[in-house]
């Protein structure tokens, strides 16, 4: 047996190039990045919310932090604030940096190498909501009622500061009672409990409306310094990842509605009513469950919920099968007043990607539309 191991980093770069991606930032764009400096926060005429107890929850190895969260308990609900990194401040429209990001449209995570949409001086530094530094953000504010509905919402720019960079594993294990708190701060512990309760209410209301419940797992390679795969570790969703997912879904819905109300176009993330619904009906029948002949999200969610309770061992496989049959999501440009398809899997009529502008180009476009609407 040969002891020669393939260079997975070279393979990853070759695969990117073969599919038309840029693997290195163009020289002109690097020059633009080198000239970027932090804004003068003292002279900015925007709300300064940097004293609030903002925190982020992300993967253990995440360095491009797009969102931070803060919540306040009110009579009848919880006021949730989601701060989203103001990437547009640094990536000017039609600049070389903008064109390179538009070409790739997304950061690509291969397991052995990450190919960021934006150079790391931005995505992991100046435009990342890192701990203990002031940053510009677009804030989505929403009043989440006790029954999980968003009764009020607004969007505006602000100065923020991430006070605690936390991880899904640590926060999830603590919220599930399996580990000690990731922080000694009683105030931050109360924050996380409050956020989790609000997220749970959003999740419950969403699924009652027909949003689909899936459970998937990812296999992440553990790589040696030489680029050799040493092992594979499974990454599962937990209560902390659901918390962030719920806030991001709600924020994306608020963003879409905000642009509609302002009479502005938007870029919608759409999952159409599945054309292969008959295949989903047949799949459910193999599990002894009868679905209606006409696509119905609530009925499908009832089937998924039942399977999660009675067939948890194989639910990830079932989830993947249903996701494939639903079909790919797509982006659609929506003109003011025009009707478009919604997001079938989320039971959302209005949904725009807006919460990851460091690593998704559509989110950066949406951020620019929000600023135009606000001005």
Short mmCIF file of C-alpha atoms in Angstrom, two decimals:
data_model
loop_
_atom_site.label_atom_id
_atom_site.label_comp_id
_atom_site.label_asym_id
_atom_site.label_seq_id
_atom_site.Cartn_x
_atom_site.Cartn_y
_atom_site.Cartn_z
CA UNK A 1 0.00 0.00 0.00
CA UNK A 2 1.35 3.44 -0.93
CA UNK A 3 2.19 5.85 1.89
CA UNK A 4 1.73 8.84 -0.41
CA UNK A 5 -1.30 10.87 0.69
CA UNK A 6 -3.14 13.13 -1.76
CA UNK A 7 -2.71 16.86 -1.16
CA UNK A 8 -6.33 17.73 -0.41
CA UNK A 9 -5.64 21.47 -0.46
CA UNK A 10 -4.36 21.26 -4.04
CA UNK A 11 -7.35 19.14 -4.99
CA UNK A 12 -9.71 21.71 -3.45
CA UNK A 13 -8.08 24.59 -5.36
CA UNK A 14 -8.18 22.60 -8.60
CA UNK A 15 -11.88 21.81 -8.08
CA UNK A 16 -12.64 25.50 -7.50
CA UNK A 17 -10.75 26.62 -10.62
CA UNK A 18 -12.37 23.87 -12.72
CA UNK A 19 -15.80 25.26 -11.77
CA UNK A 20 -14.93 28.84 -12.63
CA UNK A 21 -14.38 30.25 -9.13
CA UNK A 22 -11.69 32.77 -8.26
CA UNK A 23 -9.37 31.18 -5.70
CA UNK A 24 -7.27 34.31 -5.11
CA UNK A 25 -8.34 37.91 -4.68
CA UNK A 26 -7.42 39.99 -7.77
CA UNK A 27 -4.54 42.43 -7.27
CA UNK A 28 -6.74 45.53 -7.77
CA UNK A 29 -9.16 44.27 -5.11
CA UNK A 30 -6.27 43.57 -2.70
CA UNK A 31 -5.17 47.19 -3.14
CA UNK A 32 -8.68 48.39 -2.26
CA UNK A 33 -8.70 46.25 0.87
CA UNK A 34 -5.30 47.55 1.94
CA UNK A 35 -6.66 51.10 1.83
CA UNK A 36 -9.67 50.35 4.06
CA UNK A 37 -9.73 51.78 7.58
CA UNK A 38 -12.21 51.60 10.42
CA UNK A 39 -14.89 54.32 10.42
CA UNK A 40 -14.72 57.25 12.80
CA UNK A 41 -17.51 56.12 15.12
CA UNK A 42 -17.44 59.35 17.16
CA UNK A 43 -18.56 61.45 14.19
CA UNK A 44 -21.23 59.10 12.84
CA UNK A 45 -24.87 60.18 13.12
CA UNK A 46 -26.31 56.74 13.83
CA UNK A 47 -27.56 55.09 17.02
CA UNK A 48 -24.77 53.94 19.32
CA UNK A 49 -25.85 50.63 20.84
CA UNK A 50 -22.36 49.46 21.69
CA UNK A 51 -23.04 49.46 25.45
CA UNK A 52 -25.63 46.68 25.14
CA UNK A 53 -24.81 43.09 26.08
CA UNK A 54 -24.61 41.77 22.51
CA UNK A 55 -23.33 38.24 21.95
CA UNK A 56 -22.72 35.91 19.03
CA UNK A 57 -23.18 32.15 18.73
CA UNK A 58 -21.45 30.33 15.90
CA UNK A 59 -19.30 27.31 15.08
CA UNK A 60 -16.18 26.68 17.15
CA UNK A 61 -13.91 27.63 14.25
CA UNK A 62 -15.95 30.52 12.77
CA UNK A 63 -14.04 33.73 12.17
CA UNK A 64 -16.44 35.56 9.82
CA UNK A 65 -19.10 36.67 12.29
CA UNK A 66 -22.11 38.14 10.53
CA UNK A 67 -24.64 38.39 13.37
CA UNK A 68 -24.97 39.28 17.03
CA UNK A 69 -28.08 39.22 19.20
CA UNK A 70 -29.63 41.06 22.15
CA UNK A 71 -33.08 40.79 23.76
CA UNK A 72 -35.23 42.70 26.26
CA UNK A 73 -38.28 41.30 28.04
CA UNK A 74 -41.45 43.37 27.65
CA UNK A 75 -45.06 42.98 28.65
CA UNK A 76 -46.53 40.31 26.38
CA UNK A 77 -43.33 39.46 24.55
CA UNK A 78 -39.61 39.90 23.94
CA UNK A 79 -37.97 42.63 21.91
CA UNK A 80 -35.22 40.97 19.89
CA UNK A 81 -32.39 42.82 18.19
CA UNK A 82 -30.24 41.16 15.53
CA UNK A 83 -27.15 43.10 14.48
CA UNK A 84 -25.88 42.23 10.98
CA UNK A 85 -22.39 43.25 9.90
CA UNK A 86 -22.40 46.36 7.66
CA UNK A 87 -20.29 44.88 4.87
CA UNK A 88 -21.47 47.45 2.31
CA UNK A 89 -19.51 50.13 4.23
CA UNK A 90 -16.29 48.53 2.99
CA UNK A 91 -17.34 46.89 -0.29
CA UNK A 92 -18.30 49.72 -2.58
CA UNK A 93 -20.60 48.99 -5.49
CA UNK A 94 -18.79 48.31 -8.78
CA UNK A 95 -15.38 48.31 -7.07
CA UNK A 96 -12.96 45.52 -7.99
CA UNK A 97 -13.65 44.00 -4.58
CA UNK A 98 -17.37 44.06 -5.35
CA UNK A 99 -16.86 42.48 -8.77
CA UNK A 100 -14.73 39.66 -7.35
CA UNK A 101 -17.39 38.95 -4.69
CA UNK A 102 -20.12 39.05 -7.33
CA UNK A 103 -18.17 36.55 -9.45
CA UNK A 104 -17.95 33.90 -6.69
CA UNK A 105 -21.25 34.94 -5.01
CA UNK A 106 -20.46 32.95 -1.85
CA UNK A 107 -17.75 31.71 0.47
CA UNK A 108 -16.97 28.06 -0.24
CA UNK A 109 -16.18 25.70 2.63
CA UNK A 110 -14.44 22.56 1.37
CA UNK A 111 -13.48 21.09 4.75
CA UNK A 112 -9.76 21.36 4.06
CA UNK A 113 -9.74 24.97 2.82
CA UNK A 114 -12.13 27.88 3.00
CA UNK A 115 -12.35 30.17 -0.02
CA UNK A 116 -13.89 33.36 1.40
CA UNK A 117 -16.05 35.57 -0.78
CA UNK A 118 -14.25 38.57 0.69
CA UNK A 119 -10.58 38.83 1.72
CA UNK A 120 -9.95 37.86 5.33
CA UNK A 121 -8.91 41.39 6.32
CA UNK A 122 -12.58 42.23 5.82
CA UNK A 123 -14.52 39.02 6.44
CA UNK A 124 -12.65 38.02 9.61
CA UNK A 125 -11.60 41.49 10.76
CA UNK A 126 -12.98 44.89 9.71
CA UNK A 127 -16.46 43.69 8.72
CA UNK A 128 -16.68 40.80 11.18
CA UNK A 129 -18.54 41.35 14.45
CA UNK A 130 -15.61 40.18 16.55
CA UNK A 131 -15.61 40.36 20.32
CA UNK A 132 -14.63 43.57 22.13
CA UNK A 133 -14.46 45.88 19.10
CA UNK A 134 -16.95 48.45 17.83
CA UNK A 135 -18.48 47.73 14.46
CA UNK A 136 -21.12 49.13 12.13
CA UNK A 137 -24.23 47.01 11.72
CA UNK A 138 -27.70 46.97 10.24
CA UNK A 139 -30.04 46.16 13.12
CA UNK A 140 -33.27 44.22 12.70
CA UNK A 141 -35.54 44.98 15.67
CA UNK A 142 -38.65 42.88 16.26
CA UNK A 143 -41.16 42.45 19.05
CA UNK A 144 -41.82 38.72 19.38
CA UNK A 145 -45.11 38.02 21.14
CA UNK A 146 -45.47 35.19 23.62
CA UNK A 147 -47.27 33.17 20.93
CA UNK A 148 -44.34 33.57 18.53
CA UNK A 149 -45.58 36.24 16.14
CA UNK A 150 -43.65 39.37 15.17
CA UNK A 151 -45.97 42.22 16.16
CA UNK A 152 -43.62 45.13 15.42
CA UNK A 153 -40.40 45.43 13.42
CA UNK A 154 -37.94 47.94 12.04
CA UNK A 155 -34.51 48.10 10.40
CA UNK A 156 -31.84 50.75 10.96
CA UNK A 157 -28.05 51.27 11.10
CA UNK A 158 -26.22 51.35 14.44
CA UNK A 159 -22.86 51.05 16.16
CA UNK A 160 -22.57 47.78 18.08
CA UNK A 161 -20.01 45.78 20.05
CA UNK A 162 -19.99 42.01 20.54
CA UNK A 163 -19.44 41.43 24.25
CA UNK A 164 -19.22 37.62 24.11
CA UNK A 165 -18.22 35.34 21.21
CA UNK A 166 -19.90 32.02 22.05
CA UNK A 167 -20.22 28.67 20.27
CA UNK A 168 -23.08 26.35 19.40
CA UNK A 169 -21.47 23.44 21.23
CA UNK A 170 -20.92 25.29 24.51
CA UNK A 171 -24.23 27.18 24.60
CA UNK A 172 -26.24 24.20 23.35
CA UNK A 173 -24.80 21.81 25.95
CA UNK A 174 -25.55 24.34 28.73
CA UNK A 175 -29.10 25.09 27.57
CA UNK A 176 -29.75 21.35 27.35
CA UNK A 177 -28.43 20.85 30.91
CA UNK A 178 -25.45 18.77 29.80
CA UNK A 179 -22.61 21.14 30.73
CA UNK A 180 -21.70 24.18 32.80
CA UNK A 181 -22.49 27.65 31.54
CA UNK A 182 -20.09 29.02 28.89
CA UNK A 183 -20.02 32.30 30.85
CA UNK A 184 -19.86 33.29 34.52
CA UNK A 185 -21.91 36.40 33.80
CA UNK A 186 -25.37 36.06 35.34
CA UNK A 187 -26.62 38.83 33.05
CA UNK A 188 -25.40 37.00 29.96
CA UNK A 189 -26.89 33.72 31.18
CA UNK A 190 -30.25 35.50 31.57
CA UNK A 191 -29.81 36.92 28.06
CA UNK A 192 -29.29 33.48 26.55
CA UNK A 193 -32.31 32.04 28.36
CA UNK A 194 -34.47 34.96 27.20
CA UNK A 195 -33.27 34.61 23.62
CA UNK A 196 -33.87 30.86 23.69
CA UNK A 197 -37.43 31.34 24.93
CA UNK A 198 -38.19 33.90 22.19
CA UNK A 199 -36.62 31.64 19.55
CA UNK A 200 -38.70 28.72 20.78
CA UNK A 201 -41.89 30.77 20.45
CA UNK A 202 -40.93 31.77 16.88
CA UNK A 203 -40.17 28.15 16.03
CA UNK A 204 -43.47 26.86 17.43
CA UNK A 205 -45.53 29.44 15.54
CA UNK A 206 -43.62 28.78 12.32
CA UNK A 207 -44.20 25.04 12.44
CA UNK A 208 -47.87 25.53 13.32
CA UNK A 209 -48.09 27.55 10.09
CA UNK A 210 -46.60 24.64 8.13
CA UNK A 211 -42.83 25.17 8.23
CA UNK A 212 -41.05 21.85 7.85
CA UNK A 213 -38.94 20.16 10.54
CA UNK A 214 -35.70 18.64 9.34
CA UNK A 215 -32.73 17.19 11.13
CA UNK A 216 -29.46 16.81 9.29
CA UNK A 217 -25.87 16.13 10.28
CA UNK A 218 -22.60 17.10 8.62
CA UNK A 219 -19.35 15.17 8.56
CA UNK A 220 -16.35 17.44 9.05
CA UNK A 221 -12.85 16.18 8.31
CA UNK A 222 -10.10 16.62 10.90
CA UNK A 223 -7.03 17.58 8.88
CA UNK A 224 -3.34 17.32 9.79
CA UNK A 225 -0.96 20.22 9.03
CA UNK A 226 0.15 18.21 5.99
CA UNK A 227 -3.39 18.10 4.62
CA UNK A 228 -4.12 14.48 5.52
CA UNK A 229 -7.59 13.49 6.79
CA UNK A 230 -7.07 12.06 10.28
CA UNK A 231 -10.71 11.50 11.20
CA UNK A 232 -14.29 12.53 10.55
CA UNK A 233 -16.46 14.14 13.21
CA UNK A 234 -20.21 14.57 13.01
CA UNK A 235 -21.66 18.03 13.54
CA UNK A 236 -25.26 17.90 14.70
CA UNK A 237 -27.80 20.65 15.21
CA UNK A 238 -28.55 21.51 18.83
CA UNK A 239 -30.76 23.95 20.69
CA UNK A 240 -28.25 26.80 20.26
CA UNK A 241 -28.08 26.34 16.48
CA UNK A 242 -31.89 26.29 16.37
CA UNK A 243 -31.92 29.53 18.41
CA UNK A 244 -29.81 31.33 15.81
CA UNK A 245 -31.68 29.71 12.93
CA UNK A 246 -35.00 30.98 14.32
CA UNK A 247 -33.69 34.53 14.70
CA UNK A 248 -32.18 34.52 11.20
CA UNK A 249 -35.41 33.25 9.60
CA UNK A 250 -37.43 35.93 11.40
CA UNK A 251 -34.90 38.63 10.42
CA UNK A 252 -35.03 37.60 6.76
CA UNK A 253 -38.82 37.81 6.79
CA UNK A 254 -38.74 41.24 8.45
CA UNK A 255 -36.26 42.45 5.82
CA UNK A 256 -38.45 41.32 2.94
CA UNK A 257 -41.55 42.96 4.43
CA UNK A 258 -39.63 46.16 5.17
CA UNK A 259 -38.60 46.53 1.52
CA UNK A 260 -42.17 45.77 0.40
CA UNK A 261 -43.57 48.44 2.72
CA UNK A 262 -41.05 50.98 1.43
CA UNK A 263 -42.02 50.23 -2.18
CA UNK A 264 -38.57 48.89 -3.02
CA UNK A 265 -37.53 45.89 -5.09
CA UNK A 266 -36.06 42.90 -3.30
CA UNK A 267 -34.13 39.73 -3.97
CA UNK A 268 -36.24 36.85 -2.68
CA UNK A 269 -35.12 33.39 -1.64
CA UNK A 270 -37.80 31.07 -2.99
CA UNK A 271 -38.59 27.37 -2.62
CA UNK A 272 -41.55 26.72 -4.87
CA UNK A 273 -44.38 24.28 -4.26
CA UNK A 274 -42.65 20.97 -5.04
CA UNK A 275 -43.22 19.61 -8.55
CA UNK A 276 -42.35 16.11 -7.29
CA UNK A 277 -44.99 16.08 -4.59
CA UNK A 278 -46.16 12.68 -5.88
CA UNK A 279 -42.73 11.27 -5.00
CA UNK A 280 -43.03 12.72 -1.48
CA UNK A 281 -46.49 11.12 -1.17
CA UNK A 282 -45.01 7.76 -2.24
CA UNK A 283 -42.13 8.14 0.23
CA UNK A 284 -44.53 8.85 3.10
CA UNK A 285 -46.60 5.83 2.10
CA UNK A 286 -43.58 3.55 2.65
CA UNK A 287 -43.68 4.73 6.27
CA UNK A 288 -47.41 3.97 6.51
CA UNK A 289 -48.45 7.63 6.29
CA UNK A 290 -50.99 9.09 3.85
CA UNK A 291 -50.42 12.58 2.43
CA UNK A 292 -52.97 14.52 0.34
CA UNK A 293 -52.60 14.48 -3.46
CA UNK A 294 -52.19 18.26 -3.56
CA UNK A 295 -49.04 19.70 -1.97
CA UNK A 296 -49.71 20.78 1.59
CA UNK A 297 -46.92 21.91 3.91
CA UNK A 298 -48.89 21.39 7.13
CA UNK A 299 -49.62 17.75 6.27
CA UNK A 300 -45.98 17.12 5.39
CA UNK A 301 -44.89 18.72 8.67
CA UNK A 302 -47.25 16.45 10.62
CA UNK A 303 -45.65 13.43 8.93
CA UNK A 304 -42.12 14.68 9.65
CA UNK A 305 -42.93 15.45 13.28
CA UNK A 306 -44.39 11.97 13.80
CA UNK A 307 -41.34 10.33 12.22
CA UNK A 308 -38.97 12.35 14.34
CA UNK A 309 -40.68 11.02 17.46
CA UNK A 310 -41.07 7.39 16.39
CA UNK A 311 -38.13 6.89 14.02
CA UNK A 312 -35.43 9.21 15.36
CA UNK A 313 -32.55 6.90 14.35
CA UNK A 314 -33.30 7.28 10.64
CA UNK A 315 -34.85 10.76 10.70
CA UNK A 316 -31.72 12.44 9.27
CA UNK A 317 -31.89 10.13 6.24
CA UNK A 318 -35.59 10.84 5.79
CA UNK A 319 -34.94 14.58 6.10
CA UNK A 320 -32.32 14.44 3.37
CA UNK A 321 -34.63 12.46 1.07
CA UNK A 322 -37.47 14.98 1.48
CA UNK A 323 -35.13 17.96 1.03
CA UNK A 324 -33.95 16.52 -2.30
CA UNK A 325 -37.53 15.98 -3.46
CA UNK A 326 -38.54 19.54 -2.54
CA UNK A 327 -36.12 20.85 -5.14
CA UNK A 328 -33.54 23.58 -5.11
CA UNK A 329 -34.13 27.01 -3.71
CA UNK A 330 -33.55 29.92 -6.05
CA UNK A 331 -33.25 33.69 -5.99
CA UNK A 332 -35.90 35.80 -7.71
CA UNK A 333 -35.91 39.55 -8.26
CA UNK A 334 -39.19 41.02 -7.03
CA UNK A 335 -40.42 44.39 -8.31
CA UNK A 336 -42.52 46.64 -6.04
CA UNK A 337 -46.11 45.40 -5.93
CA UNK A 338 -45.30 42.20 -7.81
CA UNK A 339 -46.29 38.79 -6.43
CA UNK A 340 -43.74 35.99 -6.22
CA UNK A 341 -43.64 32.47 -4.88
CA UNK A 342 -42.81 32.09 -1.20
CA UNK A 343 -40.58 29.67 0.67
CA UNK A 344 -42.53 26.37 0.86
CA UNK A 345 -40.26 24.76 3.47
CA UNK A 346 -40.45 27.76 5.82
CA UNK A 347 -44.13 28.56 5.24
CA UNK A 348 -43.00 32.12 4.46
CA UNK A 349 -44.62 34.35 1.84
CA UNK A 350 -41.84 36.93 2.01
CA UNK A 351 -38.24 35.85 2.53
CA UNK A 352 -34.96 37.59 1.62
CA UNK A 353 -31.46 36.47 2.48
CA UNK A 354 -29.94 39.30 4.51
CA UNK A 355 -28.10 37.91 7.54
CA UNK A 356 -24.75 36.75 6.07
CA UNK A 357 -23.31 39.60 3.94
CA UNK A 358 -19.69 38.57 4.64
CA UNK A 359 -20.21 35.27 2.85
CA UNK A 360 -23.25 35.57 0.54
CA UNK A 361 -23.48 38.16 -2.23
CA UNK A 362 -27.33 38.27 -2.30
CA UNK A 363 -27.21 39.40 1.34
CA UNK A 364 -24.89 42.25 0.38
CA UNK A 365 -27.30 43.28 -2.38
CA UNK A 366 -30.15 43.25 0.14
CA UNK A 367 -28.11 45.38 2.53
CA UNK A 368 -27.69 48.00 -0.19
CA UNK A 369 -31.41 47.94 -0.91
CA UNK A 370 -32.14 48.48 2.80
CA UNK A 371 -29.82 51.49 2.90
CA UNK A 372 -31.44 52.92 -0.21
CA UNK A 373 -34.88 52.49 1.33
CA UNK A 374 -33.76 54.15 4.57
CA UNK A 375 -32.30 57.12 2.71
#
